[in-house]
Coordinates of C-alpha atoms (C1' of nucleotides) in Angstrom, one line a residue:
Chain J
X1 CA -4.4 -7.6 -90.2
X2 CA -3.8 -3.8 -91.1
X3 CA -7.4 -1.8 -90.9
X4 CA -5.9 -0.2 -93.7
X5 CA -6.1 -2.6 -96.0
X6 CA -9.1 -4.3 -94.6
X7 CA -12.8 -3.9 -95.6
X8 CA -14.8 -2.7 -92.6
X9 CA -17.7 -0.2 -93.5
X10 CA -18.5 1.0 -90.0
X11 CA -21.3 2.8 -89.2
X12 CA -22.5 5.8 -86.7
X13 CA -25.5 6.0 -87.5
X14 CA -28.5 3.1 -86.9
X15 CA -30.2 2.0 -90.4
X16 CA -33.9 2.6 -90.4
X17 CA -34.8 -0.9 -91.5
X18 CA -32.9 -2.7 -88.3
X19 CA -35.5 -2.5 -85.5
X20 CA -33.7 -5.1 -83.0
X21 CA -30.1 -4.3 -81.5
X22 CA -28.4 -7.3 -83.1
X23 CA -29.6 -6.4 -86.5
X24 CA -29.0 -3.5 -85.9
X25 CA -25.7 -3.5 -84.6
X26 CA -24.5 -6.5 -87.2
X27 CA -25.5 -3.7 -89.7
X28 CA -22.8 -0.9 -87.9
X29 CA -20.3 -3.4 -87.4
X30 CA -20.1 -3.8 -91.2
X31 CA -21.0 -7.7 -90.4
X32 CA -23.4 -8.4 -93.2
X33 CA -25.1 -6.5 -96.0
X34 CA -28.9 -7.6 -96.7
X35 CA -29.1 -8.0 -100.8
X36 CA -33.0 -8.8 -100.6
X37 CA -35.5 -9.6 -97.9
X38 CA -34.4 -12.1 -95.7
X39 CA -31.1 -12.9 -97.8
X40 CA -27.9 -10.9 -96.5
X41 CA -24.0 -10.8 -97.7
X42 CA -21.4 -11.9 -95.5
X43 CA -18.7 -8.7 -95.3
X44 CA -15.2 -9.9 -94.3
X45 CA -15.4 -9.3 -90.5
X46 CA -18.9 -11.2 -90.3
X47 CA -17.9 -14.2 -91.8
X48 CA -15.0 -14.6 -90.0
X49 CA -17.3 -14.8 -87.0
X50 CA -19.9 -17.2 -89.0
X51 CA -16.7 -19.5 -89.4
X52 CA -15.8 -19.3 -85.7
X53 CA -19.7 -20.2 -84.5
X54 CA -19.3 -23.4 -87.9
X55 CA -16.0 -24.3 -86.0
X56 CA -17.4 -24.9 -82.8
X57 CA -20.3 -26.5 -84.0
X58 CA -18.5 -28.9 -85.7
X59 CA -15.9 -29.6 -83.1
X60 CA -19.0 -30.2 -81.1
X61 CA -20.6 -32.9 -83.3
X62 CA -16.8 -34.4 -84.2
X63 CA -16.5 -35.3 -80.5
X64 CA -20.1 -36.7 -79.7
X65 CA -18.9 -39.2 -82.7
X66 CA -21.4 -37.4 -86.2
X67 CA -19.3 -37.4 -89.2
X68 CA -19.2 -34.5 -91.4
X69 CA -19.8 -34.8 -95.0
X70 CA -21.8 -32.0 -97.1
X71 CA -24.8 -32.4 -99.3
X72 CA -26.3 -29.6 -102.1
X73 CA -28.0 -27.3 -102.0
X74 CA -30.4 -27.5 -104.8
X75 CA -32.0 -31.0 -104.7
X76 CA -34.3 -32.6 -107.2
X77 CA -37.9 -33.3 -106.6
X78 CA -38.1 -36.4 -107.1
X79 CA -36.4 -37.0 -104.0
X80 CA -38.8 -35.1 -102.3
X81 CA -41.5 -37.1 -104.2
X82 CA -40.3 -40.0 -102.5
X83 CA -41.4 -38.8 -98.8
X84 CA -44.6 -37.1 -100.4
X85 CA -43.5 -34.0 -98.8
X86 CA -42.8 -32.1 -102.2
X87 CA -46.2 -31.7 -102.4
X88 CA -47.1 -31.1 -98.5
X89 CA -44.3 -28.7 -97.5
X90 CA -46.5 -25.8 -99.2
X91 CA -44.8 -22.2 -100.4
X92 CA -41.9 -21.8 -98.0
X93 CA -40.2 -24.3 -100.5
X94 CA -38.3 -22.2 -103.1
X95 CA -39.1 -24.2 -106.5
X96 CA -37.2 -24.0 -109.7
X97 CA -36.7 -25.2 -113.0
X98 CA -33.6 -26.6 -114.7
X99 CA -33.2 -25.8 -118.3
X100 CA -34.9 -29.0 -118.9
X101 CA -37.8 -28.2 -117.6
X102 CA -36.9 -30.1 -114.3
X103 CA -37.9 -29.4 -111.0
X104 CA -35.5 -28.6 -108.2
X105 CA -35.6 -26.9 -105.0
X106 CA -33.3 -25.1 -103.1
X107 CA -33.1 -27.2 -100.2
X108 CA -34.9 -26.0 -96.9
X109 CA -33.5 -29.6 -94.9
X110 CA -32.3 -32.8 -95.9
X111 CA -33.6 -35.5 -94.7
X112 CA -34.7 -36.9 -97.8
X113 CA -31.1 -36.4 -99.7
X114 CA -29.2 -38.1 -96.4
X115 CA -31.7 -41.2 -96.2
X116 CA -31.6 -42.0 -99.8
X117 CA -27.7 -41.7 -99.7
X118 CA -28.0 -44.3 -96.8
X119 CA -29.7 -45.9 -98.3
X120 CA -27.6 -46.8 -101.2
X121 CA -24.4 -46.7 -99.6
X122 CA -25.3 -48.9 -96.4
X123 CA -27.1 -52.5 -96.5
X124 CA -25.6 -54.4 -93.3
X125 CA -26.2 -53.6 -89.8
X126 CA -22.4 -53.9 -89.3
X127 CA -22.4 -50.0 -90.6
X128 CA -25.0 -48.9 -87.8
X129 CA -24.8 -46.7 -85.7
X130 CA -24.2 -44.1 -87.4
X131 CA -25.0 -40.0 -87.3
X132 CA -24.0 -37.6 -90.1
X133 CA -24.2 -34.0 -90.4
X134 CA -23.2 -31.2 -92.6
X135 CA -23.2 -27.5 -92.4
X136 CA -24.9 -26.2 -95.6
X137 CA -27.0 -23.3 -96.6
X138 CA -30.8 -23.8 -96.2
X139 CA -33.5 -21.6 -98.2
X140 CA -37.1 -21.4 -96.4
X141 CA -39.3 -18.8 -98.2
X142 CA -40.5 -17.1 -94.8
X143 CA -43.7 -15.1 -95.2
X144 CA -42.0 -12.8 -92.8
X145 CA -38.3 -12.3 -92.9
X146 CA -38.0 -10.2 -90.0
X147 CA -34.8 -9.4 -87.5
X148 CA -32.2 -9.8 -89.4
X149 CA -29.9 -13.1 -89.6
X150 CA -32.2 -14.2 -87.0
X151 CA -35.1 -14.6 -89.0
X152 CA -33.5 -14.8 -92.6
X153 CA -34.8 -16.6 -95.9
X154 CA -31.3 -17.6 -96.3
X155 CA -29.9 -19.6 -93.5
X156 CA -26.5 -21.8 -92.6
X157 CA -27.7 -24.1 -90.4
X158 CA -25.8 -27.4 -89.6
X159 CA -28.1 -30.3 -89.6
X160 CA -27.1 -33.9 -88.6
X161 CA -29.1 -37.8 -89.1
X162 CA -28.5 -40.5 -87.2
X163 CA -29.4 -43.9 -87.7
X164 CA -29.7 -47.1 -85.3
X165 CA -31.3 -50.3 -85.8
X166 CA -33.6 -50.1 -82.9
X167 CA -35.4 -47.7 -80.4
X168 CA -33.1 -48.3 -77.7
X169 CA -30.2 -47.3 -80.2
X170 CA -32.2 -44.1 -81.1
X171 CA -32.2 -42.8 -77.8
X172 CA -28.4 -43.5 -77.4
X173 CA -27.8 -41.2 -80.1
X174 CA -30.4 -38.8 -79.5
X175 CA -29.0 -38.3 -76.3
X176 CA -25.3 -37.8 -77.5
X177 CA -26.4 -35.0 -79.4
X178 CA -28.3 -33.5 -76.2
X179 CA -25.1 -33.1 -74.4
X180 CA -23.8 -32.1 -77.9
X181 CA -25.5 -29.4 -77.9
X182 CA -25.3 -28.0 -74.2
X183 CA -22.0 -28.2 -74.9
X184 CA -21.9 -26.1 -78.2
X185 CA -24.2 -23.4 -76.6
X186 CA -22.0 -23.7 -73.7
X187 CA -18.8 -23.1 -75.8
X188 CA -20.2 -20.2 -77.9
X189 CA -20.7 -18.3 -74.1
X190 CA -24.4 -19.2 -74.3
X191 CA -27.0 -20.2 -71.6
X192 CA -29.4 -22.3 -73.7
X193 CA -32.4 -23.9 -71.9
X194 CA -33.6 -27.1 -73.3
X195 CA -37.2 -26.8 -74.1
X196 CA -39.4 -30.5 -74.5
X197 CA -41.4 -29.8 -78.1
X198 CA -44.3 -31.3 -79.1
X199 CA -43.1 -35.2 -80.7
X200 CA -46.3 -35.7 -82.8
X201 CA -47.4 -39.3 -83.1
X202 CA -43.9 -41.0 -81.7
X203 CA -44.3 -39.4 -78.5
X204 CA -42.0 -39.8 -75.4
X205 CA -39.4 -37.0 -74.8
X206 CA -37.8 -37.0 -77.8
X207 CA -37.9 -34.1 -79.1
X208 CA -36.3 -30.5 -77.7
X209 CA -35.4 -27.4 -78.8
X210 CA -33.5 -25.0 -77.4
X211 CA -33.6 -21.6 -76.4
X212 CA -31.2 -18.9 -75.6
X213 CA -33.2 -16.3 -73.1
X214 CA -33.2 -12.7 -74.8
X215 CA -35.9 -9.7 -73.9
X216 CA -36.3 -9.9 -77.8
X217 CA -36.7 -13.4 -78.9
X218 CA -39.5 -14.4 -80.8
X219 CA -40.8 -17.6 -78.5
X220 CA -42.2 -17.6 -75.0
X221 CA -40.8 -20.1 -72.8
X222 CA -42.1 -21.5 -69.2
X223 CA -39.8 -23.0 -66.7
X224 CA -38.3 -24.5 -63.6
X225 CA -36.0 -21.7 -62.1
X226 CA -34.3 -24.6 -60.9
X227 CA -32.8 -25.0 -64.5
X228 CA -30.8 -21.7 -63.5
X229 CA -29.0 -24.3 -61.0
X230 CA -27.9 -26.6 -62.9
X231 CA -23.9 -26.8 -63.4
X232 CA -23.3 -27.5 -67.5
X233 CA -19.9 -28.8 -66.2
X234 CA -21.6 -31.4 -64.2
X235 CA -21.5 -34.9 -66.6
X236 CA -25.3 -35.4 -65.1
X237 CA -26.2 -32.3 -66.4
X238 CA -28.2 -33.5 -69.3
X239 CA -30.2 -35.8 -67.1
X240 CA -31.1 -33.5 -64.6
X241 CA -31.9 -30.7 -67.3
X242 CA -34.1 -32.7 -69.0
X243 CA -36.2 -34.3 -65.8
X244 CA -36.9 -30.0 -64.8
X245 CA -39.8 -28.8 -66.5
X246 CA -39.5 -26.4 -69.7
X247 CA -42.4 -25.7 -72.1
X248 CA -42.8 -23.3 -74.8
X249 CA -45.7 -21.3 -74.3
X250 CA -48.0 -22.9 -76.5
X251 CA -47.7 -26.1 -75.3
X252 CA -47.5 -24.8 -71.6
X253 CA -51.3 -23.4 -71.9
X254 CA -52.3 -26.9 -72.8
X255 CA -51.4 -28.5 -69.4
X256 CA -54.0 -28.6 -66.8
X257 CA -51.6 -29.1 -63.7
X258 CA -48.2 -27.4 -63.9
X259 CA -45.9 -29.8 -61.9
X260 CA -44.0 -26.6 -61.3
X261 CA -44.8 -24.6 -57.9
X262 CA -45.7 -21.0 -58.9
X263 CA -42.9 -18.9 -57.1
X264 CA -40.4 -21.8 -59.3
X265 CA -42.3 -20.8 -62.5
X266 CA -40.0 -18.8 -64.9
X267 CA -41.4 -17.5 -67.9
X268 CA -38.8 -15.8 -70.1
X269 CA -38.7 -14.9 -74.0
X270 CA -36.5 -17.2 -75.9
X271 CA -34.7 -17.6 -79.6
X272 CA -34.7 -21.1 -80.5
X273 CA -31.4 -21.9 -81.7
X274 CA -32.0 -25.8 -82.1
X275 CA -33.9 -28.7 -82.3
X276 CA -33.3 -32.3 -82.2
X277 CA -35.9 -34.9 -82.3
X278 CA -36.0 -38.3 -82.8
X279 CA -38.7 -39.8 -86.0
X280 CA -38.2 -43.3 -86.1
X281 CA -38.5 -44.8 -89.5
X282 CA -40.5 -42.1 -91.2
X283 CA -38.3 -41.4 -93.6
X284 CA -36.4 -44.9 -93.8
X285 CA -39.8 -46.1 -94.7
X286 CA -41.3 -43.8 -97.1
X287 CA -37.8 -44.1 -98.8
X288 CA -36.9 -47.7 -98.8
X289 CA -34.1 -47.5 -96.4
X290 CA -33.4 -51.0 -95.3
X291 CA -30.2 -53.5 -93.8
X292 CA -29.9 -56.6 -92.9
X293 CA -29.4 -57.5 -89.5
X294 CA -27.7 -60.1 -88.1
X295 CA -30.2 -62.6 -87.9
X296 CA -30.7 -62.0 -91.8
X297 CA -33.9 -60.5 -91.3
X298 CA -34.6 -56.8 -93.3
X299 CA -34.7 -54.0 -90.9
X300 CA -36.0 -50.5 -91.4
X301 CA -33.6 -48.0 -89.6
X302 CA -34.8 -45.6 -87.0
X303 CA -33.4 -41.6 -87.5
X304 CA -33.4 -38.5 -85.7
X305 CA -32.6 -35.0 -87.0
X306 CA -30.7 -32.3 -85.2
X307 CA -30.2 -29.0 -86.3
X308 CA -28.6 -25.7 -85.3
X309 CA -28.8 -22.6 -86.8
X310 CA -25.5 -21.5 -87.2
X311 CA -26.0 -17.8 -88.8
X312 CA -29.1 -17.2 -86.4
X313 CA -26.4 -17.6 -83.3
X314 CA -24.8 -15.1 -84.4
X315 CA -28.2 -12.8 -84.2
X316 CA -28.8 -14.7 -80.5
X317 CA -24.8 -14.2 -79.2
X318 CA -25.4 -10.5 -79.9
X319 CA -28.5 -10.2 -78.1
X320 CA -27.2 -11.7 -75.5
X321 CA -23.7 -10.1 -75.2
X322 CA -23.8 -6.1 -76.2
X323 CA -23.9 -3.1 -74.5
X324 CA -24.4 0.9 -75.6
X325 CA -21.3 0.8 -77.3
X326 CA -21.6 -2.6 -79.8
X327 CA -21.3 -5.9 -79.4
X328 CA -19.2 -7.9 -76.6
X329 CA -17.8 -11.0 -78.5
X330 CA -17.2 -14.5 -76.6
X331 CA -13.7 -15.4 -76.9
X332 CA -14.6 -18.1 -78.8
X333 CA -16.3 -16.0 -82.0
X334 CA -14.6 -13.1 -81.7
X335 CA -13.4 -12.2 -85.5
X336 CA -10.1 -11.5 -84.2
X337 CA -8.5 -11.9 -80.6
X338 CA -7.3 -8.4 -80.1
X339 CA -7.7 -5.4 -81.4
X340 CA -4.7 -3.1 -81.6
X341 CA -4.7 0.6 -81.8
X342 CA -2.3 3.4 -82.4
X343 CA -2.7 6.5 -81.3
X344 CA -0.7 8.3 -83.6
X345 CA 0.1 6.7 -87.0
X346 CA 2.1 9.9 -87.9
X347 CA 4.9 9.5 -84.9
X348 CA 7.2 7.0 -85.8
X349 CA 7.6 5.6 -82.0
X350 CA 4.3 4.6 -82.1
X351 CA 4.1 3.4 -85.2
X352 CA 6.9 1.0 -84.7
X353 CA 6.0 0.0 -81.7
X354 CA 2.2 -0.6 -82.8
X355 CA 3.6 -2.9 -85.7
X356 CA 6.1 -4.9 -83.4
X357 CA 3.4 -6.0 -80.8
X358 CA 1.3 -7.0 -84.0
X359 CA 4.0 -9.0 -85.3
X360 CA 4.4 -10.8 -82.1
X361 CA 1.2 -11.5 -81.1
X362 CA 0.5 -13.0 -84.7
X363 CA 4.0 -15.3 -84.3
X364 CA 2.2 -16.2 -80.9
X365 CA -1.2 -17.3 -82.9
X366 CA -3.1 -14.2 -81.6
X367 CA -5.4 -12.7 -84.5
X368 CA -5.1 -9.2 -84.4
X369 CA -6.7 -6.3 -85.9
X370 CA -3.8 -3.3 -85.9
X371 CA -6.4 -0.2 -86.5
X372 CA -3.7 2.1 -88.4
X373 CA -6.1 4.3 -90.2
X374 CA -5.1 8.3 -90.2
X375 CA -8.0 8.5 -87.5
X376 CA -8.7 10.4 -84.3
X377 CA -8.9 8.3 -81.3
X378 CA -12.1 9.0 -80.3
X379 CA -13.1 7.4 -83.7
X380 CA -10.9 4.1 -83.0
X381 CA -12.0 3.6 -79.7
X382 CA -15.2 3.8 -80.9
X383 CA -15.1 1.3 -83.8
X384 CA -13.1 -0.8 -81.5
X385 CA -15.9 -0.9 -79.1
X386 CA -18.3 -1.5 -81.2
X387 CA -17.1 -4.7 -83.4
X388 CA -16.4 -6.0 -80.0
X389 CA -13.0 -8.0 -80.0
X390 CA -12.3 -9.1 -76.8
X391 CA -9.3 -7.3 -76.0
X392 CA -7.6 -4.3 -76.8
X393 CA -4.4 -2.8 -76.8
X394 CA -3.8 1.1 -77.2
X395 CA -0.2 2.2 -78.5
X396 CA -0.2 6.1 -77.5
X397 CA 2.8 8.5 -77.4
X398 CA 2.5 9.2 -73.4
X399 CA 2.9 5.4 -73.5
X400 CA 5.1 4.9 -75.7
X401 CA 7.8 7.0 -74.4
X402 CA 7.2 5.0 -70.7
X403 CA 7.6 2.0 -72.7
X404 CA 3.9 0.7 -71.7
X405 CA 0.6 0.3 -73.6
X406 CA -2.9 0.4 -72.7
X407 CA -4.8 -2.7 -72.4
X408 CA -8.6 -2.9 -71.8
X409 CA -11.1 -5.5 -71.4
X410 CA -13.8 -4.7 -73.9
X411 CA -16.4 -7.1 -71.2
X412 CA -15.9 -5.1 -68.2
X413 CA -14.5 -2.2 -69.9
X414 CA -11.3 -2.0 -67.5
X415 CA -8.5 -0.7 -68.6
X416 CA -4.8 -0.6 -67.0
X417 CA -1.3 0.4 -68.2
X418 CA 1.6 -1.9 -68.6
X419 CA 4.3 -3.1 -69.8
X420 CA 4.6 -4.2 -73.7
X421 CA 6.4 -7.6 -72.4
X422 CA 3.9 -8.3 -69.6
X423 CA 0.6 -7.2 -72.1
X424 CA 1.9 -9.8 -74.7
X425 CA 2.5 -12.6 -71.7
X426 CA -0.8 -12.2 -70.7
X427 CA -2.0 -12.3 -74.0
X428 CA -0.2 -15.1 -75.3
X429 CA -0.5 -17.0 -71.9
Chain L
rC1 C1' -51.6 -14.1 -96.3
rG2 C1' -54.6 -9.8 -93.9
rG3 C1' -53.7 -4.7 -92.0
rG4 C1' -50.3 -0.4 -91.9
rG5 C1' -45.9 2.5 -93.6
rA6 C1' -41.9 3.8 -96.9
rG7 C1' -38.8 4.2 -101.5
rU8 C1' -34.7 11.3 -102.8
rG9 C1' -26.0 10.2 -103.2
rG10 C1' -22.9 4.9 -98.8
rC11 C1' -26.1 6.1 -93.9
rG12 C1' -30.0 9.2 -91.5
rC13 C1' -33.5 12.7 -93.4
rA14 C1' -36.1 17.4 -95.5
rG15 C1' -38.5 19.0 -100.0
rC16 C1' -44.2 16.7 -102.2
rC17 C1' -50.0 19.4 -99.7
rU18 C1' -49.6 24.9 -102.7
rG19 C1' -45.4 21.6 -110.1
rG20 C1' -40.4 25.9 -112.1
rU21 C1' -35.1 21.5 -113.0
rA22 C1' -32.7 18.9 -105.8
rG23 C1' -31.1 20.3 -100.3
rC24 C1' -29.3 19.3 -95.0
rG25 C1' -26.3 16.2 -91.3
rC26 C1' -23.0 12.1 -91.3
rA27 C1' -19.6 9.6 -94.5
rU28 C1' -15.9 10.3 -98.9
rC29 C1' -11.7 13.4 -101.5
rU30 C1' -8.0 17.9 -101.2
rG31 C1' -5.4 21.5 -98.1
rC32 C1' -4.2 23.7 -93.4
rU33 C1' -4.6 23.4 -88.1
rU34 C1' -5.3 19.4 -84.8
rU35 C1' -4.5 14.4 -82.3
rG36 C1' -5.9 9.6 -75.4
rG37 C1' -13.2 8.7 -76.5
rG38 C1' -16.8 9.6 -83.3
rA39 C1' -12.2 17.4 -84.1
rG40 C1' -12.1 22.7 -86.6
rC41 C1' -11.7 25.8 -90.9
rA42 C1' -11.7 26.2 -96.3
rG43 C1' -12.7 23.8 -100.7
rA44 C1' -14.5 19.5 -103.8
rG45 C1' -16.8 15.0 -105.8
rG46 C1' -21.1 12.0 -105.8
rG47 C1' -28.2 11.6 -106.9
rU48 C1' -31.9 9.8 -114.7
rC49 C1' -35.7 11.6 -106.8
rG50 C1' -37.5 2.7 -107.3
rC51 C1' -39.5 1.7 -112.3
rA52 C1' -43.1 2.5 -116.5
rG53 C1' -46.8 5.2 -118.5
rG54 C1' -49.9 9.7 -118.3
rU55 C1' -51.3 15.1 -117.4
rU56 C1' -48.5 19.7 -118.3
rC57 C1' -44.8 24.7 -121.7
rG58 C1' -42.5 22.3 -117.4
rA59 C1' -43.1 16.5 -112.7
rA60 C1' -39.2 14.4 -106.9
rU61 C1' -43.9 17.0 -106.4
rC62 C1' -50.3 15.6 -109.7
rC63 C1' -52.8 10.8 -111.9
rU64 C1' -52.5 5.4 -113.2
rG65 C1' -50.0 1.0 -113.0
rU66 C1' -46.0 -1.9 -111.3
rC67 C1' -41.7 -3.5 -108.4
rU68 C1' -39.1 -3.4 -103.8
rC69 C1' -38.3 -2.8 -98.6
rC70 C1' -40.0 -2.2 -93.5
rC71 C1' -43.6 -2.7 -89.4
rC72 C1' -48.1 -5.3 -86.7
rG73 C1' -50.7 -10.0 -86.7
rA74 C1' -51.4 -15.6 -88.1
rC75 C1' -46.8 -19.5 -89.4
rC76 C1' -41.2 -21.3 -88.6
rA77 C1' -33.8 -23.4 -87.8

RNA sequence: CGGGGAGUGGCGCAGCCUGGUAGCGCAUCUGCUUUGGGAGCAGAGGGUCGCAGGUUCGAAUCCUGUCUCCCCGACCA
C-alpha cells in the first residue's frame, strides 16, 4: 500500500477531548473518528486493526469447537418480552420504533435472539453440545461514555452461547472457552488475569471476567502474585489460574479472611476485556427452550454466555503496548507488517529501490505500508513511530548507493544496516 | 442521574469582562531553497464564532432559551 494513495489523517498535536493515551493516541494515529458521544468511525488504518483483533478472536473460538454464525442488530421486543427483561434492562437499552409503530431495540446482547433460534431449530439431544458465537455490533446507552473505544456506546463485541443438556456438560464447555480465552489474550500479546465475578443465585465458580493490568483501567483488581508465575503455555494453566485467588475490588472488601498472605497480595488496576459465565436454564426456561433426551423425557438446556469486547482491546492493547512516540503494535494486530520508508522520493535510486522491496515483500505475503509522500524524514519517522507497525525499513540515498537499507525494531527501537537480500530473508523468514 | 467545564477554519488556542464586522500556531495549496528524526523564506485558500430568539445604529462579545461535547462521582463488554 502507497501512503500516497492511502487515507491516514495523522496528527501532531493531542485532541483536547482524549484524556487517556490510548484515546488519545487512536485519535493521532488517524484510527477512528468519534461521530457522537460514545459512537466513533472506523478510518482505514483502524479497522484493519479491528479486523486483525475479530480474526484472532474467532480463530480462538473456531478451535475450542463454537460455531460462528451472526445475528442482527436491531431485534424486536417481543423477544425481549419473552425473558421479561425488556422491561428490566432500564435506559441503557436504545428503543426504537419501526414505521409501524413497532418496537425494536438496537441490540445490547443476545441471549434472547440465540435461545429462541435454538429453540426452533434444535428439538433432540442428538444436536447437544453445542456453543455458538457471533461477532456483531452491540449498542448500550452508557450514562458515561468515557475513554474512548474503551468505554463507547457503540461496541463490537463477540459474544458466544453454549448449550448442554446437564450441569456437568455446562462446565465442559464453560471451561473450553476459559482456555479459549487465555489463549485469545495470549495471542493478541496480552497478559489477562482471570478475575472470579460474583455468579448470583447459581453460584460455584462459574463465572470470570478478565482483566488486562493497565495504570488507567477503570476496575480494581486483588490478587495472588503467584498468578504472575503461571506459564500460559503450560496445558494446566487454566486449572492452576483459576485455583489462585483474584477478586475485583468490590467483591474483595466483602471477604473477611483473605486466603492470600499479605506480602502475595497484588492489587493492580484492570480493563475488563471479558466475561464468561455459566446461567443454567434461565433463559431456556423463560423462553421455552426444550429437547428430548434420550430417554424421551423433555429437557430444559443449560447455557452460558461468553463475551469479549473486541473494539475495547484495541483501547486495552494500546494501553498496554505504547511508548512517547505512539503505539507499539503486537505482531499479531499490527495494520500492516512493515512499514517502508524512502528517504528521498525525488532520487530515482531510492525510489526504485523503495518500490522493489515493496513488491517483494507483498509477493512474500508481507503487508506493507511504502510511506512515499514528498515528506521530510523527520516527519516519516515520526508517523511511522507513531502508528506503530512492527517493523520498519528506511530506503535512504547513503544506503542506497551501499546497496543496504535500514531496518528497525519499532519494540526496542534498534536499528541496524543491511543488506536488501538479508532484510527481506529476515522478513519473510 | 448529581456536580463542574467548554463550543471561534481539519487540530490546538486567543479574542468575550470594557460590543465596531475575526486572529495566532500547526495542518492544507503554490513557488523557491532544502532533504537521515515533525525544515526555511515568500505568497494563498479555508470560519454565517453550536443553534434560535432578543437588546442595539451595530453582537463572537450583552440577555434568554436550546442543542452538543468533555471532566468528576454513582452504574457497566
Amino acid at each position: 500500500m502507497l501512503l500516497s494513495r492511502y487515507l491516514l489523517p495523522v496528527m501532531k498535536e493531542t485532541p483536547a477531548d482524549a484524556q487517556i493515551v490510548s484515546h488519545q493516541m487512536m485519535l493521532r494515529a488517524g484510527l477512528v473518528r468519534q461521530t457522537a458521544a460514545g459512537i466513533y468511525a472506523w478510518l482505514p488504518l483502524g479497522l484493519r486493526v479491528l479486523n486483525r483483533i475479530a480474526s484472532v478472536v474467532r480463530a480462538e473460538q473456531d478451535r475450542a469447537g463454537a460455531i460462528e454464525m451472526l445475528m442482527p442488530t436491531i431485534q424486536s421486543a417481543d423477544l425481549w418480552r419473552q425473558s421479561g427483561r425488556f422491561d428490566a434492562y432500564g435506559p441503557e437499552m436504545l428503543r426504537i420504533k419501526d414505521r409501524g409503530g413497532r418496537e425494536m431495540l438496537y441490540g445490547p446482547t443476545n441471549e434472547e435472539m440465540i435461545t429462541a433460534i435454538f429453540r426452533d431449530c434444535v428439538k433432540s439431544y442428538r444436536d447437544l453440545p453445542r456453543t455458538l458465537y457471533h461477532i456483531q455490533w452491540k449498542f448500550r446507552d452508557e450514562v458515561r461514555p468515557r475513554f474512548g473505544v474503551m468505554r463507547g456506546r457503540e461496541f463490537l463485541m463477540k459474544d458466544a452461547y453454549s448449550f448442554d443438556m446437564d450441569e456437568a456438560g455446562g462446565r465442559a464447555s464453560y471451561d473450553a472457552m476459559f482456555t479459549a480465552y487465555l489463549r485469545t489474550f495470549a495471542a493478541l500479546g496480552l497478559r489477562a488475569v482471570p478475575v472470579r465475578a460474583p455468579t448470583g443465585p447459581i453460584g460455584g465458580d462459574l463465572s470470570h471476567e478478565f482483566h488486562i493490568l493497565a495504570d488507567t483501567g477503570e476496575s480494581e483488581v486483588f490478587f495472588d502474585s503467584a498468578l504472575d508465575d503461571v506459564d500460559l503455555g503450560d496445558p494446566d494453566a487454566p486449572a492452576k489460574l483459576r485455583n489462585l485467588y483474584a477478586m475485583e475490588a468490590e467483591e474483595h472488601e466483602k471477604i473477611a479472611d483473605c486466603p492470600v498472605p499479605a506480602e502475595r497480595l497484588a492489587k493492580r488496576r484492570g480493563i475488563e476485556v471479558g466475561h464468561i459465565f455459566f446461567f443454567g436454564t434461565k433463559y431456556s426456561q423463560a423462553m421455552g427452550l426444550q429437547v428430548q433426551a434420550k430417554d424421551g423425557s423433555q429437557v430444559t438446556p443449560l447455557m452460558g454466555s461468553y463475551g469479549v469486547g473486541v473494539s475495547r482491546l484495541m483501547g486495552a492493547i494500546i494501553e498496554a503496548s505504547h511508548d512517547d512516540a505512539g503505539i507499539i503494535w503486537p505482531e499479531s494486530v499490527s495494520p500492516f507488517d512493515i512499514g517502508l520508508i524512502n528517504l528521498r522520493v525525488d532520487d530515482p535510486a531510492c525510489a526504485a529501490a523503495a518500490h522493489a522491496l515493496q513488491a517483494k515483500l507483498e509477493a512474500a505475503g508481507r503487508t506493507v505500508l511504502h510511506d512515499d509522500r514528498d515528506a521530510r524524514g523527520g516527519e516519516k519517522f515520526a508517523t511511522m513511530d507513531l502508528i506503530g507497525l512492527p517493523w520498519q525499513i528506511v530506503v535512504g540515498p547513503k544506503g542506497v548507493a551501499a546497496g543496504t537499507v535500514e531496518l528497525k525494531r519499532r519494540s526496542s527501537g534498534e536499528k541496524h544496516e543491511a543488506s536488501m537480500e538479508s532484510v527481506m530473508a529476515k522478513l519473510t523468514a
